[in-house]
Coordinates of C-alpha atoms and ligand atoms in Angstrom, one line a residue:
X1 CA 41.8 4.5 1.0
X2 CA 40.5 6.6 3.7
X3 CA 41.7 6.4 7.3
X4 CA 40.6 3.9 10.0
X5 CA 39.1 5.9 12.7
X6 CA 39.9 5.1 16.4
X7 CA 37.4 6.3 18.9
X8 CA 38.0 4.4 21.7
X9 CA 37.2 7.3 23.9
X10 CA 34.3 8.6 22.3
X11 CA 32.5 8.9 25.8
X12 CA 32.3 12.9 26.6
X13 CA 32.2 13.3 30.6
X14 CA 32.2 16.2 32.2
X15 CA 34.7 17.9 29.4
X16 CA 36.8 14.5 29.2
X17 CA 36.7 11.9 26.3
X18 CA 36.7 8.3 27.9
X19 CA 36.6 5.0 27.2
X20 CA 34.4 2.3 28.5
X21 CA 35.2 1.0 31.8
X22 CA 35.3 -2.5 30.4
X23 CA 37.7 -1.3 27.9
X24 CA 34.6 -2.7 25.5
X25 CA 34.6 -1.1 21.6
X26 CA 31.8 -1.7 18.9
X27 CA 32.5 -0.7 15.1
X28 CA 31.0 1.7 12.7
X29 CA 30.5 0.2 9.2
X30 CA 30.4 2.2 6.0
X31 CA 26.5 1.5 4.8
X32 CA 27.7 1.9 1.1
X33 CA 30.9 -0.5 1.0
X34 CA 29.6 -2.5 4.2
X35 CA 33.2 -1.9 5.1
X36 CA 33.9 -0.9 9.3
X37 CA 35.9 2.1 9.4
X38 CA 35.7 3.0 13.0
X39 CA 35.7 1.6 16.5
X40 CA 34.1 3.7 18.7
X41 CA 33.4 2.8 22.9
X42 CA 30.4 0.4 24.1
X43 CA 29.7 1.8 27.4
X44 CA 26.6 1.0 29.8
X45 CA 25.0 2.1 32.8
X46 CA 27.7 3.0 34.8
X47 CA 29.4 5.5 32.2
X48 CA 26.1 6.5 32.2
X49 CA 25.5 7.6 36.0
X50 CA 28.7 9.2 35.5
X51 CA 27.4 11.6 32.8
X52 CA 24.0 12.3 34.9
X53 CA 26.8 13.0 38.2
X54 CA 28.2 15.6 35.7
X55 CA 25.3 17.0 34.2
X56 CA 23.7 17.2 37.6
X57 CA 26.5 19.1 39.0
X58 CA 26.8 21.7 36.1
X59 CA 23.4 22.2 36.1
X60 CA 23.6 25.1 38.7
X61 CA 25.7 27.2 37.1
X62 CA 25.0 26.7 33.5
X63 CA 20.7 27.9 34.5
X64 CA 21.7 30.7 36.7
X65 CA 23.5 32.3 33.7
X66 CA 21.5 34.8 31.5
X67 CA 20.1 33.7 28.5
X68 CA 22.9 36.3 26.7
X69 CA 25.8 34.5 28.2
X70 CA 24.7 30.7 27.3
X71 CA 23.8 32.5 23.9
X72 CA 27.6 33.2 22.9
X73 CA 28.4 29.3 23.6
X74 CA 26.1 28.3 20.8
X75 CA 26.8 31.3 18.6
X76 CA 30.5 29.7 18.6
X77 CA 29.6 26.2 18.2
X78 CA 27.6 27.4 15.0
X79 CA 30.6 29.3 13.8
X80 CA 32.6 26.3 14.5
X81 CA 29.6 24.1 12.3
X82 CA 30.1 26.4 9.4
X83 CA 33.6 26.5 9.1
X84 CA 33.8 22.7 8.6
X85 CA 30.6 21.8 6.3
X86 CA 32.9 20.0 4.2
X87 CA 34.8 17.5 6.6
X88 CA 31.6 17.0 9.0
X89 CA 29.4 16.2 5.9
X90 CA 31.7 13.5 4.6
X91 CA 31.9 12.1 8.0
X92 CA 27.8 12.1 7.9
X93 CA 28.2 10.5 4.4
X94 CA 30.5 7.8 5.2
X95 CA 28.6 6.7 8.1
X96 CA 25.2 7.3 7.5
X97 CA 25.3 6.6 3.5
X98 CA 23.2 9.7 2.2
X99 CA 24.5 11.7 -1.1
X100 CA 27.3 14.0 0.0
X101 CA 25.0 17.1 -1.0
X102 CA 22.1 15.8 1.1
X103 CA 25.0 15.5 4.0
X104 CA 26.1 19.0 3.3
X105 CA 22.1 20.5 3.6
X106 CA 22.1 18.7 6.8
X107 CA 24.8 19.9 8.6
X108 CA 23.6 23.5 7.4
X109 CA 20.5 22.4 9.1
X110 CA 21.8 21.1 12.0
X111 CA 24.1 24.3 12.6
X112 CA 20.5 26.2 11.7
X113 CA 19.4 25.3 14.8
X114 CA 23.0 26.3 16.6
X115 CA 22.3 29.9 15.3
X116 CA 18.6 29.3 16.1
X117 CA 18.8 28.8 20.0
X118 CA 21.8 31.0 20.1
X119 CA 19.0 34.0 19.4
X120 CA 16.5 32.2 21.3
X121 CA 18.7 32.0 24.7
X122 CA 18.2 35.3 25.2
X123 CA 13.9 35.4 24.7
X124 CA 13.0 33.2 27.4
X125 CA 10.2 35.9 28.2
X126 CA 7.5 34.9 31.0
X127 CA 4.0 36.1 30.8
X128 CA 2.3 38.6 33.4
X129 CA -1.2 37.9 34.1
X130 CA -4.2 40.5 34.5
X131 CA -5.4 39.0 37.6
X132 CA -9.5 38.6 38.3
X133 CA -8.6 39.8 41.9
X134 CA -7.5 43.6 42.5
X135 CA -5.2 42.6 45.3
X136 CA -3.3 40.1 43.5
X137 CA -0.4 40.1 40.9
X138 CA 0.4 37.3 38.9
X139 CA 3.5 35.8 36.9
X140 CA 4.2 32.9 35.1
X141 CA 8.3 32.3 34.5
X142 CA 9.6 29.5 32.9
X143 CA 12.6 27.3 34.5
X144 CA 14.9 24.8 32.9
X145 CA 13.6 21.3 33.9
X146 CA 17.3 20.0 34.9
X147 CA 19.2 17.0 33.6
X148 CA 17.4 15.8 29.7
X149 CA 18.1 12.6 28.0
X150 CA 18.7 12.6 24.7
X151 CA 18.3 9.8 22.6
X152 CA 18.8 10.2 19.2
X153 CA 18.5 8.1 15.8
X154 CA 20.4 7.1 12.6
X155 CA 18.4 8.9 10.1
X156 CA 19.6 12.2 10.5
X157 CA 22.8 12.3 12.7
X158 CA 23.8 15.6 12.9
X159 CA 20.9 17.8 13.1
X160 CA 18.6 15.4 15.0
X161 CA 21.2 16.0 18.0
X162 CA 21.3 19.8 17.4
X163 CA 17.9 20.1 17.5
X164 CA 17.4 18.8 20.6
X165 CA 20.6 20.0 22.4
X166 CA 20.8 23.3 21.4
X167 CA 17.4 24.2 22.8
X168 CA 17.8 22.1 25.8
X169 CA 21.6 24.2 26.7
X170 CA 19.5 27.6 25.4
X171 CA 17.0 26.8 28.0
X172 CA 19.4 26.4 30.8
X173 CA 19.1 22.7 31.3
X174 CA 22.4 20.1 31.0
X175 CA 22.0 17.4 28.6
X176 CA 23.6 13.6 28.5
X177 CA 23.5 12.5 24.7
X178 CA 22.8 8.7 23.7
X179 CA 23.3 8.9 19.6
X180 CA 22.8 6.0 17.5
X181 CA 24.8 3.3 17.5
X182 CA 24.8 3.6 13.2
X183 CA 25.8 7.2 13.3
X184 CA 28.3 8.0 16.7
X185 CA 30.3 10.0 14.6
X186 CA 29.1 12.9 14.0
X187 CA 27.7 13.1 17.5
X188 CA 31.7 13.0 18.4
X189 CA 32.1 15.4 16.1
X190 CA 29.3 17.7 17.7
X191 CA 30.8 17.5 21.2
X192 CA 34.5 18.3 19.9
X193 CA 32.1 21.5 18.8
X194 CA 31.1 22.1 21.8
X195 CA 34.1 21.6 23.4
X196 CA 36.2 24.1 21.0
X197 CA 33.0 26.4 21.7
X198 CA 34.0 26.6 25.3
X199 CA 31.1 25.0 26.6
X200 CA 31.5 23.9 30.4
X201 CA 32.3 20.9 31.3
X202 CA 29.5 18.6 32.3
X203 CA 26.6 20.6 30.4
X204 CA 26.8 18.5 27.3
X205 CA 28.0 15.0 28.3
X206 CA 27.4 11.8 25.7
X207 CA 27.6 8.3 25.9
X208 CA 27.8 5.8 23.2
X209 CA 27.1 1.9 23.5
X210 CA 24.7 -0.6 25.2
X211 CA 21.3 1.5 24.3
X212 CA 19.1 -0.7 26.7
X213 CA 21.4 -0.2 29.8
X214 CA 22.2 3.5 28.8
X215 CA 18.4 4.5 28.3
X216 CA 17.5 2.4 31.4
X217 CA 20.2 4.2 33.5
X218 CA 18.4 7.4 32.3
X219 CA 15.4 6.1 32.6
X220 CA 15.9 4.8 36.7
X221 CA 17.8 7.9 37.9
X222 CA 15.9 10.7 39.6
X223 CA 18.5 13.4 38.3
X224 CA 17.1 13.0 35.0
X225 CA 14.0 15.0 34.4
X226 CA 13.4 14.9 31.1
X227 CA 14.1 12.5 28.2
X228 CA 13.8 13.8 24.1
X229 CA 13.5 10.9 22.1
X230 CA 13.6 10.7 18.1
X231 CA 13.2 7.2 16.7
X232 CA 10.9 4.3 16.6
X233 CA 7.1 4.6 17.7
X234 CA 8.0 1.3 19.5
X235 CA 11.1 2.5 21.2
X236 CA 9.0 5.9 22.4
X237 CA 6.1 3.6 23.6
X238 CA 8.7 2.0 26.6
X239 CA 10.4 5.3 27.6
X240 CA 7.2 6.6 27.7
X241 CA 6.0 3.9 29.9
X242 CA 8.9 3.3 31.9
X243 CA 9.7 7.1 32.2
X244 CA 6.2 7.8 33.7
X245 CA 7.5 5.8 37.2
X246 CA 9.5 8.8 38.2
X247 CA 6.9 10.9 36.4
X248 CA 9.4 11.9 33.9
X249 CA 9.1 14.5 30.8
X250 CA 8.7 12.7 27.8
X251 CA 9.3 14.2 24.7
X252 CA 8.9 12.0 21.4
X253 CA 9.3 12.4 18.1
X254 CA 8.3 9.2 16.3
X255 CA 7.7 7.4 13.5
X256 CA 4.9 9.0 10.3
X257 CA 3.5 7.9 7.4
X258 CA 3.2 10.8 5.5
X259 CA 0.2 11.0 2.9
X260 CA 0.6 13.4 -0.7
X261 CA -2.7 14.4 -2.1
X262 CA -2.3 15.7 -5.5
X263 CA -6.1 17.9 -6.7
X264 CA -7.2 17.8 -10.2
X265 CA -6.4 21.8 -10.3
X266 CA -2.4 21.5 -9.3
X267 CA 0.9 22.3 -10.7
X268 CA 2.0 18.6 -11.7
X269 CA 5.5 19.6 -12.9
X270 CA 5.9 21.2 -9.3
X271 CA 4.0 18.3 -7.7
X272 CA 6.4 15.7 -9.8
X273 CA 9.3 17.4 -9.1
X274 CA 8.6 17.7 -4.7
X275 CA 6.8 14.3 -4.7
X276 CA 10.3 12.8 -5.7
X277 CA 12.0 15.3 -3.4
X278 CA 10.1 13.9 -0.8
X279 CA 10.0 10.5 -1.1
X280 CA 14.1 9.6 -2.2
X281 CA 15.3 12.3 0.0
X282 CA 17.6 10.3 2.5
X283 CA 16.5 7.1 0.3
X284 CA 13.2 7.5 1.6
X285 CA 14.8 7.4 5.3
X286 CA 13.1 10.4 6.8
X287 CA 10.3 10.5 9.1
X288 CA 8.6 13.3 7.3
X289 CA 8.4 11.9 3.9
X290 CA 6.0 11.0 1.6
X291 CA 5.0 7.1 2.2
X292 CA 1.8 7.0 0.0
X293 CA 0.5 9.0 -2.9
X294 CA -3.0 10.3 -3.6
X295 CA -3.7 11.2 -7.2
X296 CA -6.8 12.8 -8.8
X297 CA -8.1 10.8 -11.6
X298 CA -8.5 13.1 -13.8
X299 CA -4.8 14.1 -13.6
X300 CA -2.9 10.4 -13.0
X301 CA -1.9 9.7 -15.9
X302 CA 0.1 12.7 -16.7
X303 CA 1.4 13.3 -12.9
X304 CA 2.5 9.3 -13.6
X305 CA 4.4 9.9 -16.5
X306 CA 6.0 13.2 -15.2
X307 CA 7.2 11.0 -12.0
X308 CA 8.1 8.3 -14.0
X309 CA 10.6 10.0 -16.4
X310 CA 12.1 11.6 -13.2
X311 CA 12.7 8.9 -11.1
X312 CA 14.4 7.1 -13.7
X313 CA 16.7 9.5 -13.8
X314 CA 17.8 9.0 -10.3
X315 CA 21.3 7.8 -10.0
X316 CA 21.5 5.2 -7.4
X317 CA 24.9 4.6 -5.7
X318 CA 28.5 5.5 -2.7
X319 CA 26.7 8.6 -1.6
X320 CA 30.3 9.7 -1.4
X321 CA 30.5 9.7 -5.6
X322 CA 29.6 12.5 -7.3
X323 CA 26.2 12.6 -9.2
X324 CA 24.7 9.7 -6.5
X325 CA 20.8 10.3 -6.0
X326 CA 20.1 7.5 -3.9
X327 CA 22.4 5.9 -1.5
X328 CA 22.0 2.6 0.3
X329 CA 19.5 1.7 3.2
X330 CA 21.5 2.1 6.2
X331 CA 21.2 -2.1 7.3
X332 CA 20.0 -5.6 6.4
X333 CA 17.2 -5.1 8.5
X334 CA 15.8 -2.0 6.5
X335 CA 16.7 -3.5 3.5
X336 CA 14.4 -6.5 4.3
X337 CA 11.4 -4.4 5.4
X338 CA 11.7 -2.5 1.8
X339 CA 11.6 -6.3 0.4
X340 CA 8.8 -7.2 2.3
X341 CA 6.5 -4.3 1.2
X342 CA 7.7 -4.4 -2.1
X343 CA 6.7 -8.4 -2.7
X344 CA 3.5 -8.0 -0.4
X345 CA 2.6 -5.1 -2.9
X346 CA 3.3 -6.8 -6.1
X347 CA 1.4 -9.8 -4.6
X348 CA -1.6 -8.0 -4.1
X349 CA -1.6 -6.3 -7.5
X350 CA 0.5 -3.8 -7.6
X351 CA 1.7 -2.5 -10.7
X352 CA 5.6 -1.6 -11.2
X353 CA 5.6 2.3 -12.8
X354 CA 9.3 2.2 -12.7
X355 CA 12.1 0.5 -10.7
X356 CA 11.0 -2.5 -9.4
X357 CA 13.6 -6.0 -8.7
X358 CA 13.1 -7.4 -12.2
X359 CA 15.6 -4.6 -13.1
X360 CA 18.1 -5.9 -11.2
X361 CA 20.7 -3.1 -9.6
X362 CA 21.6 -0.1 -11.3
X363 CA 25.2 -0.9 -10.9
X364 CA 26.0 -4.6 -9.4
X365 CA 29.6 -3.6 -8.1
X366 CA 27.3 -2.0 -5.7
X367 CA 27.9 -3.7 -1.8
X368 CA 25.5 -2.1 0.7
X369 CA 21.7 -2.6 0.8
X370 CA 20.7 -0.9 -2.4
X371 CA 16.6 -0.9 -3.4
X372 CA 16.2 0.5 -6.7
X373 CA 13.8 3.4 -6.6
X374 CA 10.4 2.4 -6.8
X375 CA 7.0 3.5 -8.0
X376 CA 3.8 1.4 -7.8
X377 CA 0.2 1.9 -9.3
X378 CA -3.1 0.3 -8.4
X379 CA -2.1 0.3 -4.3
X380 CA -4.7 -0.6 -2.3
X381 CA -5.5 -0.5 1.2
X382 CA -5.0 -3.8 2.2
X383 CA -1.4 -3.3 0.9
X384 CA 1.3 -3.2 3.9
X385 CA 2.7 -0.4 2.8
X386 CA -0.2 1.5 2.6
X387 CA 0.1 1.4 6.6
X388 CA 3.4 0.5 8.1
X389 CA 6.4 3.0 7.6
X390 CA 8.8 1.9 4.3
X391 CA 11.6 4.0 5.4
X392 CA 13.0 3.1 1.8
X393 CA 12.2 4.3 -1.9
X394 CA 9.3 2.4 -2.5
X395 CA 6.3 5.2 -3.9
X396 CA 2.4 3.5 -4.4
X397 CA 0.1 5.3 -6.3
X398 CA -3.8 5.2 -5.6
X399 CA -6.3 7.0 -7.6
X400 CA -9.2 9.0 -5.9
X401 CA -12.1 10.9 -7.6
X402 CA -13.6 12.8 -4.5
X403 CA -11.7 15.1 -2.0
X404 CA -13.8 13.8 1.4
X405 CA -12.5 10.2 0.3
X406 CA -9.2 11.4 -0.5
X407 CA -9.0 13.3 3.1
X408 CA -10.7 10.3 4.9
X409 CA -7.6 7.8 3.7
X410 CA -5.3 10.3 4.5
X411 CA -6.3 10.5 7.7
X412 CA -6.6 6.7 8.4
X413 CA -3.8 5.9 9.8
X414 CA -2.2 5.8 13.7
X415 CA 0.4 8.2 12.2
X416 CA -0.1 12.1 12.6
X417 CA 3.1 13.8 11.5
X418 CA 3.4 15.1 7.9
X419 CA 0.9 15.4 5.1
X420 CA 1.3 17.3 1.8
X421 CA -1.0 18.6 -0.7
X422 CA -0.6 20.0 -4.1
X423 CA -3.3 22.4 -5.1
X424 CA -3.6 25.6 -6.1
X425 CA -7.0 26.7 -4.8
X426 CA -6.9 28.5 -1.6
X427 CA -10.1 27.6 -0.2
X428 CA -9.7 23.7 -1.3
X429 CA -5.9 24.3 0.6
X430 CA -7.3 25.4 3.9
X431 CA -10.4 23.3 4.2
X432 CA -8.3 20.2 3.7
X433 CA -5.8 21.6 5.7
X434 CA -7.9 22.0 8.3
X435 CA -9.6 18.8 8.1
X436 CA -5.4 16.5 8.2
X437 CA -5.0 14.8 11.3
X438 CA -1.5 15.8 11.2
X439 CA 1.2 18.1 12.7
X440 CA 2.5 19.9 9.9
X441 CA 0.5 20.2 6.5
X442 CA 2.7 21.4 3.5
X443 CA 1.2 22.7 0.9
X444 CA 2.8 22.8 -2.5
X445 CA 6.1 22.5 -0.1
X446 CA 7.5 19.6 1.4
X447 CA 10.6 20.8 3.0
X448 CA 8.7 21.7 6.5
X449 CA 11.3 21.1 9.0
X450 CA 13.3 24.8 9.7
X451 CA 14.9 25.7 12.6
X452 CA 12.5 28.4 13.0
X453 CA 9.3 26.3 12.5
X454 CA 7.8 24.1 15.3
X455 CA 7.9 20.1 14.2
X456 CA 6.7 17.2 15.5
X457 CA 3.7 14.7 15.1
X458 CA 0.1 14.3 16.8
X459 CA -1.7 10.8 17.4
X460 CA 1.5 7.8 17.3
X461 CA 3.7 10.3 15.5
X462 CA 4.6 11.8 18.8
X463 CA 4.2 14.8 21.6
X464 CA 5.9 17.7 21.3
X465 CA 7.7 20.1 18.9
X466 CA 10.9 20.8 18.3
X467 CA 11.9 24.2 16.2
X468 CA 11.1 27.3 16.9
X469 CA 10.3 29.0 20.3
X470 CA 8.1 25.9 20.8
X471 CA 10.7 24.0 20.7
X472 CA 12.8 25.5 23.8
X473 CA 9.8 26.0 25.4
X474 CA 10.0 22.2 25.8
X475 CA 12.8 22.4 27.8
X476 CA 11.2 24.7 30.7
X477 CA 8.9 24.0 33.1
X478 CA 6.3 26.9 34.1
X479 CA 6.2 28.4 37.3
X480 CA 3.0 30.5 38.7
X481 CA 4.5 33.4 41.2
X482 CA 1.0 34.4 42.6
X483 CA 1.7 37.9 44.9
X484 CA -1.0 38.9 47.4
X485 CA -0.5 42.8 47.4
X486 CA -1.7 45.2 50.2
Ligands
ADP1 P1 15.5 2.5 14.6 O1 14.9 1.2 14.5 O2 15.2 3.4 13.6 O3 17.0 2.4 14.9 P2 15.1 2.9 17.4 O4 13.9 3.5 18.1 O5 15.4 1.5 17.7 O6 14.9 3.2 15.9 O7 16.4 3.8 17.7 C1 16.4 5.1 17.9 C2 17.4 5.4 19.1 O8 16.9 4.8 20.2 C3 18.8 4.9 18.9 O9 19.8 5.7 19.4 C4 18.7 3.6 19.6 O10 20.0 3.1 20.1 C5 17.9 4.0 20.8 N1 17.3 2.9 21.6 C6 16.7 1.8 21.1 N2 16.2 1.0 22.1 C7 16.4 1.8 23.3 C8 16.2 1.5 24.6 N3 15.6 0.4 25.1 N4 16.5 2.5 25.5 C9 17.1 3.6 25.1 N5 17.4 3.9 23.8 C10 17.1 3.0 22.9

């Protein structure tokens, strides 16, 4: 029996742990059991102004350091990461309901980006311009915008907070953190991080609870500069909207629909192997993963039957058990969007490849939301899945014959985030790489998202990137120092 976890005072304020003012706690339940196994606070709005107070008054400070010194803060907090993969993955695990392995990659992603912005801190180079005028000299420097926002989702608890905090401290702005309500542990566990690390109170602050009084408290307060948002396309739409009043920063990484298009000349045992990778990773719970797949004609029916014999050998179950595949859906209200695309899809002729409800569960001692992994054949357009987000291990096969087609349905969607093709002829790779209406393209790869690369979605899928140098530029505003010289 593992240990109830109290964290009443889960609210981090300028370097304190609080609770709610009200007193006010809501639980954290085990996706996989459906058992709660922590309490942690339900704050609101004024918890909130409290955090902005703080990160407003260590903003100061913390951007008139050098890159180098706010450099050795994050170069701890990785260290710190590193040295307790094991505990914060089981944390991730028992909250969140992902395989323990997949928890483990993730927290040596989210300390990736530690490391990442800890050598970034220092590079915060401007740019000098030649200037059309001989009497003038100019310089573009960049400044931390101030306060940010940081709202953050379920899917990915640990890294998803890294990747926006550690650029936004490297920068030289101060951050207030709103995690998920599904997944405040690991954020906890992040700011004791910080904390051990040193950090100065008030630059990372975080408040968990009510998410419409804590996002509008962000959203009203003119201390707040900049919000980064990961999550819903619908939840991005209204901070975008209600952030523009103060002409706020915006920063939104949102929902996808990522296409796969597997060519007539590719590897299928690679393609089998990463097309599953994709799709189950996180129980199909990632923004970046394969939602639909695009198959050559020519090649289906072997591509079929490698994916077929794979994904019946994925073992669904407690991510904490060893062997597990395939944890649970992280709620009722994911499970019953997988059920919804899964009977409009067999209603409009979808064939079941493998999985499928007639099986019944894998194992029915199982608790949590559990959807057998999937795959479809004969999907067609008309198919809600073929459109919406699954967020679940649903896979729908559609046949193609002609790569403009193939490209054309790809591309038909509001999403723009990932897309993947498998092929191994360069020109056919960047021609339809050119031609994806997408952020990131992987090719033969679909593990995209490192700390060094610069993510994020174009059309509904989002605004900006986060990785990389891109992704710190995000975090600083850029000044024009124009100098009239005699
Ligand atoms: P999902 O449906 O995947 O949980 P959401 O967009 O609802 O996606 O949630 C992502 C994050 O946004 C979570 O931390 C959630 O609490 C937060 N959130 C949801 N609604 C609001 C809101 N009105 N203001 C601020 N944050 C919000």
């Amino acid at each position: 029996m593992l240990e109830y976890l109290n964290y009443a005072k889960s609210l981090f304020i300028n370097g304190e742990w609080l609770e709610a003012e009200s007193g006010e706690s809501e639980t954290v339940c085990n996706p996989a059991t459906l058992e709660t196994f922590a309490r942690v606070a339900y704050a609101g709005k004024n918890e909130t102004e409290r955090a902005i107070e703080a990160a407003a008054a260590a903003f100061p400070d913390w951007s008139q350091k050098t890159g180098r010194e706010r450099s050795v803060y994050l170069y701890r907090a990785y260290q710190l990461m590193m040295e307790d993969v094991d505990r914060l993955a089981s944390l991730l695990t028992r909250e969140q309901g992902k395989p323990l392995k997949e928890a483990k990659g993730e927290i040596n992603s989210a300390a990736s980006f530690l490391l990442w912005y800890a050598e970034e801190a220092s590079r915060g180079y401007g740019e000098w311009l030649p200037s059309s005028v001989p009497s003038k000299r100019m310089l573009v420097i960049g400044h931390p915008i101030g306060v940010v926002g940081a709202i953050t989702p379920w899917n990915f608890p640990s890294s998803m907070i890294t990747r926006k905090v550690a650029p936004a401290i490297a920068a030289g702005c101060t951050v207030v953190l709103k995690p998920s309500p599904e997944t405040p542990l690991s954020a906890i566990a992040i700011m004791e991080i910080f904390e051990k690390a040193g950090l100065p109170a008030g630059v990372v602050n975080m408040v968990t609870g009510d998410a419409q009084a804590i996002g509008n408290a962000m959203l009203t307060n003119k201390a707040v500069k900049m919000i980064t948002f990961t999550g819903s396309t619908a939840t991005g739409k209204y901070l975008m909207r209600e952030g523009a009043n103060q002409m706020k920063k915006v920063s939104l990484e949102l929902g996808g629909h990522a296409p796969i298009i597997v060519f007539e000349d590719a590897n299928l045992e690679k393609a089998a192997t990463l097309a599953l990778a994709s799709k189950f990773r996180n129980n199909g719970q990632t923004c970046i993963c394969a939602n639909r797949l695009y198959v050559h004609e020519k090649v289906a029916e072997s591509f079929t039957a490698l994916l077929k014999e794979k994904v019946q050998q994925l073992k669904m179950g407690d991510g904490m058990q060893e062997g597990t595949d395939l944890g649970p859906l992280i709620n009722e209200q994911a499970s019953k969007k997988v059920h919804q695309q899964y009977e409009d899809a067999i209603g409009k002729g979808a064939e079941i490849v493998c999985g499928g409800l007639h099986e019944g569960h894998a194992n029915t001692d199982l608790k949590g939301y559990y959807f057998p992994p999937t795959v479809l054949a004969n999907a067609t357009d008309d198919m809600l899945i073929m459109h919406q987000e699954t967020f679940g291990p649903l896979f729908p096969i559609q046949l193609f014959s002609n790569d403009d087609v193939a490209i054309q349905k790809a591309n038909n969607t509001d999403y723009g985030l990932a897309a993947y093709i498998f092929t191994e002829n360069t020109s056919r790779t960047l021609r339809v790489a050119e031609k994806l209406e997408y952020g990131i393209v992987g090719v033969n790869d679909v593990f995209p998202a490192l700390s060094e690369a610069p993510f994020g979605g174009i059309k509904e899928s989002g605004n900006s990137k986060e990785g990389g140098h891109h992704g710190m530029d995000e975090f600083l505003e850029k000044k024009l120092v124009s100098i009239a010289v005699d």
